[in-house]
Every structure is written in structure tokens, then in C-alpha cells.
PDB file of C-alpha atoms in Angstrom:
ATOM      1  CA  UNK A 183      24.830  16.379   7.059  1.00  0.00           C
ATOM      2  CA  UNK A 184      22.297  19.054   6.190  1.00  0.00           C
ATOM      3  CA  UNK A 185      19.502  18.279   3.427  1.00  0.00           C
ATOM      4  CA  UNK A 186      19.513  21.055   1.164  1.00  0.00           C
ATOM      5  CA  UNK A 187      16.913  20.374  -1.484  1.00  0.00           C
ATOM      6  CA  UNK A 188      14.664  23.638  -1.583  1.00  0.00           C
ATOM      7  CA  UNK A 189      12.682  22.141   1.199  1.00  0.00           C
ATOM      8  CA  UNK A 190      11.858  23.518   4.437  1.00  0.00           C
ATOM      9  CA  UNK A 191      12.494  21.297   6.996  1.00  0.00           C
ATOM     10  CA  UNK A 192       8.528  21.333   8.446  1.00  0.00           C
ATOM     11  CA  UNK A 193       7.610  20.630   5.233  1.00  0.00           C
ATOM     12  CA  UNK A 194      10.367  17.602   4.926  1.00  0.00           C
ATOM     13  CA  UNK A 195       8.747  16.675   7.924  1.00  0.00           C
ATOM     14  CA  UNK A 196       5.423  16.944   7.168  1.00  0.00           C
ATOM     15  CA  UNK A 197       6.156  14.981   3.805  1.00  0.00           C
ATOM     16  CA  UNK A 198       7.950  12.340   5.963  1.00  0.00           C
ATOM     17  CA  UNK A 199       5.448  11.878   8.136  1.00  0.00           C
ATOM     18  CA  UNK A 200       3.206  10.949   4.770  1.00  0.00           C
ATOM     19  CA  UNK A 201       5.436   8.694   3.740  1.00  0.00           C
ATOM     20  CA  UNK A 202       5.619   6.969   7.104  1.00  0.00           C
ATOM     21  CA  UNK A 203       1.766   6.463   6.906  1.00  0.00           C
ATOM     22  CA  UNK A 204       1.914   5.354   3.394  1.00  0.00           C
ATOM     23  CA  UNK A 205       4.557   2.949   4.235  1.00  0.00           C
ATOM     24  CA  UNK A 206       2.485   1.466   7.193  1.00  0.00           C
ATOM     25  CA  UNK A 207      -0.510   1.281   5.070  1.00  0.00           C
ATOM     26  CA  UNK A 208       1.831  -0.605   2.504  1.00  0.00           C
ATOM     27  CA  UNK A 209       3.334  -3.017   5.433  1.00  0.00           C
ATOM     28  CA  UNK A 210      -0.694  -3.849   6.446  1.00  0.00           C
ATOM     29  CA  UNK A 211      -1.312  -4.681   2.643  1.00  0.00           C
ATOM     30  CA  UNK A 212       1.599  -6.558   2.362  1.00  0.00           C
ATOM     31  CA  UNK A 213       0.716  -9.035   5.371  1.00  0.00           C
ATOM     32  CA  UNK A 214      -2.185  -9.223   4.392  1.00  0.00           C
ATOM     33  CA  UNK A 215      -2.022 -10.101   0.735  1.00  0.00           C
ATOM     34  CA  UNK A 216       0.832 -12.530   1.755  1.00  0.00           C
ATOM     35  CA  UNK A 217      -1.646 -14.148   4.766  1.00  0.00           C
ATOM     36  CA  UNK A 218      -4.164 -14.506   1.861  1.00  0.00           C
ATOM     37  CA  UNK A 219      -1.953 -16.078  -0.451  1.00  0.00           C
ATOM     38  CA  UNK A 220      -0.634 -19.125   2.225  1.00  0.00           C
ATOM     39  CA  UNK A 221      -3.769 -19.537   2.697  1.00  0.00           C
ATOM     40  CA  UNK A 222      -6.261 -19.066  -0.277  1.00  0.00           C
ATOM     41  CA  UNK A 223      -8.269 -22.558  -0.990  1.00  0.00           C
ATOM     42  CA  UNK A 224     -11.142 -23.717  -3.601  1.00  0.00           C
ATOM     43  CA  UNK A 225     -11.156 -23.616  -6.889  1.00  0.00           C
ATOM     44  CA  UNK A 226      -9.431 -20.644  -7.879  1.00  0.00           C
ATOM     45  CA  UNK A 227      -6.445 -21.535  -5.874  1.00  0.00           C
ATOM     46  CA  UNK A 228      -3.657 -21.639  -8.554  1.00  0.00           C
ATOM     47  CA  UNK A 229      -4.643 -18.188 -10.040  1.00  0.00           C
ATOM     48  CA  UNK A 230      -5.130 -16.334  -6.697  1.00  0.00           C
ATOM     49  CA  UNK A 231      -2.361 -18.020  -5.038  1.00  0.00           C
ATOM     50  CA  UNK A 232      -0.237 -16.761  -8.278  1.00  0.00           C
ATOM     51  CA  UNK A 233      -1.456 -13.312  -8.145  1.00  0.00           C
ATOM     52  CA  UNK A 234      -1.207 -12.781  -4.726  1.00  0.00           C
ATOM     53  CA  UNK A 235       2.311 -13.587  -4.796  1.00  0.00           C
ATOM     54  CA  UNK A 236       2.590 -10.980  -7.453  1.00  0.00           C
ATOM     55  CA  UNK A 237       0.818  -8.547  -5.628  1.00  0.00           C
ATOM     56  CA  UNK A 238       2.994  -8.817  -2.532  1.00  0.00           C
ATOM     57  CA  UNK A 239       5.802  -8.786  -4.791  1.00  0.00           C
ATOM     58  CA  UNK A 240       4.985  -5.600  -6.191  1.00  0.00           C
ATOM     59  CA  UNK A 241       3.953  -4.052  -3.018  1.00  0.00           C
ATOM     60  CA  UNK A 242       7.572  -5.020  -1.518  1.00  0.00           C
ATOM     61  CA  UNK A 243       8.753  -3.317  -4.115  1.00  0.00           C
ATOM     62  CA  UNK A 244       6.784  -0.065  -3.538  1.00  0.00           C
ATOM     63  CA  UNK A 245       7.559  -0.107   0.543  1.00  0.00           C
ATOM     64  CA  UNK A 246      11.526   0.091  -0.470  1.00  0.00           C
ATOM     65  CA  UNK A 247      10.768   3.151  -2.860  1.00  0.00           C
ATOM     66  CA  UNK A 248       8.797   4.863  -0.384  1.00  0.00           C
ATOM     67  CA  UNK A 249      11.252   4.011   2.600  1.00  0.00           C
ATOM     68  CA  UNK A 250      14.069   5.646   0.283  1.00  0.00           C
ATOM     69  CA  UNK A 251      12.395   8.262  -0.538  1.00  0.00           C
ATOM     70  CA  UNK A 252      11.489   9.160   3.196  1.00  0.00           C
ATOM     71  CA  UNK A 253      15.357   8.594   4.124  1.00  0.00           C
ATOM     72  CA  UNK A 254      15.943  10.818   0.193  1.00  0.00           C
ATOM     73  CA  UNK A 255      14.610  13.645   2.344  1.00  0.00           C
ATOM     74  CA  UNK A 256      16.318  13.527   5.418  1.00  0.00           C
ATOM     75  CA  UNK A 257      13.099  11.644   7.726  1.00  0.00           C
ATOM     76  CA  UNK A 258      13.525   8.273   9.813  1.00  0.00           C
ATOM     77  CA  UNK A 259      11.827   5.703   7.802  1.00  0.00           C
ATOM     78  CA  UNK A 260       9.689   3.655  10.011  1.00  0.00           C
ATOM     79  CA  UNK A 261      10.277   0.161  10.314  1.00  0.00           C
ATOM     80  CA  UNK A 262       9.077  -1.805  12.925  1.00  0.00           C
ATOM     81  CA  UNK A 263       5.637  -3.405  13.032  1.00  0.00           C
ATOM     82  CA  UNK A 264       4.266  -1.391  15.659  1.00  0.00           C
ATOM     83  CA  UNK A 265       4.913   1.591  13.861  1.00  0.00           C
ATOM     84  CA  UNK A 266       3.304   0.064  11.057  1.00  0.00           C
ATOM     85  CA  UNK A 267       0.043  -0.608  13.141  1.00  0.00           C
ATOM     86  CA  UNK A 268       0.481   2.511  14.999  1.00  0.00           C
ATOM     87  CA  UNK A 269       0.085   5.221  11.628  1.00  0.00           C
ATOM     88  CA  UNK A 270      -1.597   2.482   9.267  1.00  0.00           C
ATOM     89  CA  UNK A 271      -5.210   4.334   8.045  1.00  0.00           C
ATOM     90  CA  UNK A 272      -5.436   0.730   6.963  1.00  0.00           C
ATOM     91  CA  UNK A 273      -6.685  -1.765   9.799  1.00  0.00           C
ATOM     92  CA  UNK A 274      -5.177  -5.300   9.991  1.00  0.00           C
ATOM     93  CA  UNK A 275      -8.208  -8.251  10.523  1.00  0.00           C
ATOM     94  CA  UNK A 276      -8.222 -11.716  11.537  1.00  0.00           C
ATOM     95  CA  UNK A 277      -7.150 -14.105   8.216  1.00  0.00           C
ATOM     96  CA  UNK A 278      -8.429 -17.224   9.448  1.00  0.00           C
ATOM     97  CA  UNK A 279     -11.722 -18.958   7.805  1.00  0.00           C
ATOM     98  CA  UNK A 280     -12.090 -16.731   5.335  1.00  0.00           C
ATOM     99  CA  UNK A 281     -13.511 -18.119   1.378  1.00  0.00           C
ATOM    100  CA  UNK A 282     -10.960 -16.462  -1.547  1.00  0.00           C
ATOM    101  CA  UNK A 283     -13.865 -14.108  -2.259  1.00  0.00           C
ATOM    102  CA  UNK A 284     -13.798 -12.670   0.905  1.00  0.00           C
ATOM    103  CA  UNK A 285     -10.317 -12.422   0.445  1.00  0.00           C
ATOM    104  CA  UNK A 286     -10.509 -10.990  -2.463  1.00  0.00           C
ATOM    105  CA  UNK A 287     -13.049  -8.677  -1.855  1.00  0.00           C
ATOM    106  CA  UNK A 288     -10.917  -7.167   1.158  1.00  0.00           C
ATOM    107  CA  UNK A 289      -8.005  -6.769  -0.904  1.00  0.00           C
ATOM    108  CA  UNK A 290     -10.394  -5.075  -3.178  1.00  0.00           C
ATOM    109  CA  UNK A 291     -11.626  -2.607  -0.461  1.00  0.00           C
ATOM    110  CA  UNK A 292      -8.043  -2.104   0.905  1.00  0.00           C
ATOM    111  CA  UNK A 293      -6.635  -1.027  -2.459  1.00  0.00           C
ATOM    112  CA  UNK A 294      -9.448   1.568  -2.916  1.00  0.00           C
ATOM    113  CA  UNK A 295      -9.135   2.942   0.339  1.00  0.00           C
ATOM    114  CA  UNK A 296      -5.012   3.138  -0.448  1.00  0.00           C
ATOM    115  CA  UNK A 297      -6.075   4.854  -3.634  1.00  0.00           C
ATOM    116  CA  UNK A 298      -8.117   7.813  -1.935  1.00  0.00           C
ATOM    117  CA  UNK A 299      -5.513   8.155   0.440  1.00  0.00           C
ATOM    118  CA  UNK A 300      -3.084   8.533  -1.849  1.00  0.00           C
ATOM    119  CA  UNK A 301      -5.274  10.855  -3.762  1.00  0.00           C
ATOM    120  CA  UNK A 302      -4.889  13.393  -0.622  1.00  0.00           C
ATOM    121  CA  UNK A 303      -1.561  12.584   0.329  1.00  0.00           C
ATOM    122  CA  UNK A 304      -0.640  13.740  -3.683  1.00  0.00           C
ATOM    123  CA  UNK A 305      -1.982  16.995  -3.282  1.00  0.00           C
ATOM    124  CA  UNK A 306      -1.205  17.871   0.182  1.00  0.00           C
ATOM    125  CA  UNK A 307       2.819  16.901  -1.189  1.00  0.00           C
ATOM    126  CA  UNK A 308       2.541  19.211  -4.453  1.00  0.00           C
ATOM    127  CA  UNK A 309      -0.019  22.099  -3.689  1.00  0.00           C
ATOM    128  CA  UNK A 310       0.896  22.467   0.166  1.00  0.00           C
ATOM    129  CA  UNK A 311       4.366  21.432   0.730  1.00  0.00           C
ATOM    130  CA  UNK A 312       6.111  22.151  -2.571  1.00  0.00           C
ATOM    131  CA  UNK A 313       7.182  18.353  -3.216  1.00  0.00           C
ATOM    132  CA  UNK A 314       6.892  17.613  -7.006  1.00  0.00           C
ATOM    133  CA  UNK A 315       8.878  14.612  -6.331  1.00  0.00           C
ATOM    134  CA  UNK A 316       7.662  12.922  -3.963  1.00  0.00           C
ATOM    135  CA  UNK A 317       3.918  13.488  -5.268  1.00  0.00           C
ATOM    136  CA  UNK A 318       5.250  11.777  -8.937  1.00  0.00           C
ATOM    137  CA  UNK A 319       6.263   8.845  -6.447  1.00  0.00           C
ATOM    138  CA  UNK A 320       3.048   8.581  -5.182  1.00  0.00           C
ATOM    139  CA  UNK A 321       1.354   8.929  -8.145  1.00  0.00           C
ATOM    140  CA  UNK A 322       3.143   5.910  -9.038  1.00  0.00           C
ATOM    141  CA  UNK A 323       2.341   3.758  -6.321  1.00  0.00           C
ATOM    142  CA  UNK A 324      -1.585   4.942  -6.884  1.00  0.00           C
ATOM    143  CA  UNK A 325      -1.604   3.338 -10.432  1.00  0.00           C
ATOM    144  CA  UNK A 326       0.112   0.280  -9.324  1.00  0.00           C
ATOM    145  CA  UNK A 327      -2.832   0.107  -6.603  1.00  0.00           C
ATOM    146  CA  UNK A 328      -5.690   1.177  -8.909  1.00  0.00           C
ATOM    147  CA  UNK A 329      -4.112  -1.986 -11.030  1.00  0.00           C
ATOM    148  CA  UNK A 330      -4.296  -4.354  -8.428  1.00  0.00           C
ATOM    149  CA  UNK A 331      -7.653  -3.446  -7.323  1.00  0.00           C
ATOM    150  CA  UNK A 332      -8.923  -3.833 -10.813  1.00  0.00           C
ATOM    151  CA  UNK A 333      -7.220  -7.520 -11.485  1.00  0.00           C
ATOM    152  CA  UNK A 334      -8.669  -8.650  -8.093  1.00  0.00           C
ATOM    153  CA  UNK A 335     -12.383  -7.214  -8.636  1.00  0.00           C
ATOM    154  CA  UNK A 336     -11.384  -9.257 -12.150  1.00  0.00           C
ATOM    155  CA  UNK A 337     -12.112 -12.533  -9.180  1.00  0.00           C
ATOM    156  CA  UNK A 338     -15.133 -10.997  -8.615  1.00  0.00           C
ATOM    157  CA  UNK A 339     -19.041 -10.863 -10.149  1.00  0.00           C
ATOM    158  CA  UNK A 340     -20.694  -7.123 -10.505  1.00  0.00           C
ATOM    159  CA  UNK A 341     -23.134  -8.484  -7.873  1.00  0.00           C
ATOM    160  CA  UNK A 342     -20.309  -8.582  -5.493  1.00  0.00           C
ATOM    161  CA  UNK A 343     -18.494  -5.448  -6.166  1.00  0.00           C
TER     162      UNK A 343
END
């Protein structure tokens, strides 16, 4: 059936095709925090093993809204792991070895680089491609990741940040 929404379809498209890279950089997070969290060791296990499990949590939650919202509008949600790795602007990096501040300070990094994505993403969706709604979405998702950056650089000294 047709989506009629006020949307052109390019720019349903367009907006989809957003959402599909925001979704793979989600999916790379995800892994990634959940990697981190089997594997976290030292002294600050409990607490980072605890709020990595939150953070995957919450980022689970954020790839089903964004999925939704991609199939809202009419566009394939992506969902294999090689499209994932394919349109990530995230990169996925070897987990093994690594000390919890590395860890943490990745997560850190990843986060930040989500948020000024997202920052782009939100005004390409509202000012170019008349999508109010999907740019409030995103929005979202950039304070959830602006909150999770900040609890994990929490881990951290200012030396290291």
C-alpha cells in the first residue's frame, strides 16, 4: 500500500537511508558495549559490567525505534550484520586484551562520534527533507547518547578524557 504522509518518496528515501546508517552505527555500539561488558575485568568490574548491560539495554531499545520508524515510512529496515558493517560511520575493533579504561574510553569516543552524527543527520531530516518526526526521534536517541557518554567519561580521570 502507498505511504501517504506529506512525504516525497526521495525524501522517504533519503530519510531511510539515514535511518539505515543510524541503525548500523547503533548495531556496532551495541556489539561492542555488549563485547565489553562479557569481558570487562579489574577492579571496577561490578559497576562497568552493570552499566554496560544498561547501556546495551538502552541501545536495543533505540535500534527497535529507529527500525520502526524506517519501516513507519515505507523504507526496508536493514538487518543483517553485513549491512550493519557495510553503512556503519562507526568502525568495529578487535575486543580482546583490552584494560576497562580502554574500554571505556572507546565507548566514550564512539558515543561522541554518534552524537555529531546525529547532529547532521537532525538537520538534514528537518531543514532538507521536511521530516519533523523523524528528526524529534533522533533528537531522542542523541540525548540518550550524550547520557551515556557522560556516565562512562564518569569511569574516567580529566587526564584521560
Amino acid at each position: 500500500m502507498k505511504v501517504d504522509i506529506g512525504m516525497k518518496g526521495q525524501d522517504r528515501e533519503a530519510v531511510g537511508q539515514i535511518l539505515n546508517a543510524v541503525l548500523a552505527d547503533q548495531h556496532i555500539l551495541y556489539v561492542k558495549t555488549r563485547n565489553y561488558h562479557w569481558n570487562v575485568v579489574g577492579p571496577q568490574f561490578k559497576s562497568l559490567h552493570e552499566l554496560f548491560e544498561e547501556q546495551y539495554t538502552q541501545l536495543a531499545d533505540s535500534i527497535d525505534t529507529v527500525a520502526e520508524r524506517a519501516r513507519a515510512l515505507g523504507v526496508h529496515a536493514n538487518g543483517t550484520m553485513a549491512e550493519f558493517v557495510r553503512d556503519a560511520r562507526l568502525k568495529e575493533e578487535e575486543g580482546r586484551g583490552l584494560d576497562s579504561a580502554t574500554m571505556v574510553g572507546n565507548l566514550v569516543h564512539d558515543h561522541e562520534s554518534v552524537v555529531k552524527q546525529l547532529r547532521a543527520d537532525i538537520e538534514r531530516c528537518d531543514d532538507q527533507l521536511g521530516d519533523a518526526g523523524t528528526a524529534d526521534i533522533l533528537t531522542g536517541i542523541l540525548e540518550d547518547h550524550d547520557k551515556m557518554a557522560w556516565m562512562l567519561r564518569s569511569f574516567l580521570n580529566e587526564k584521560s578524557v
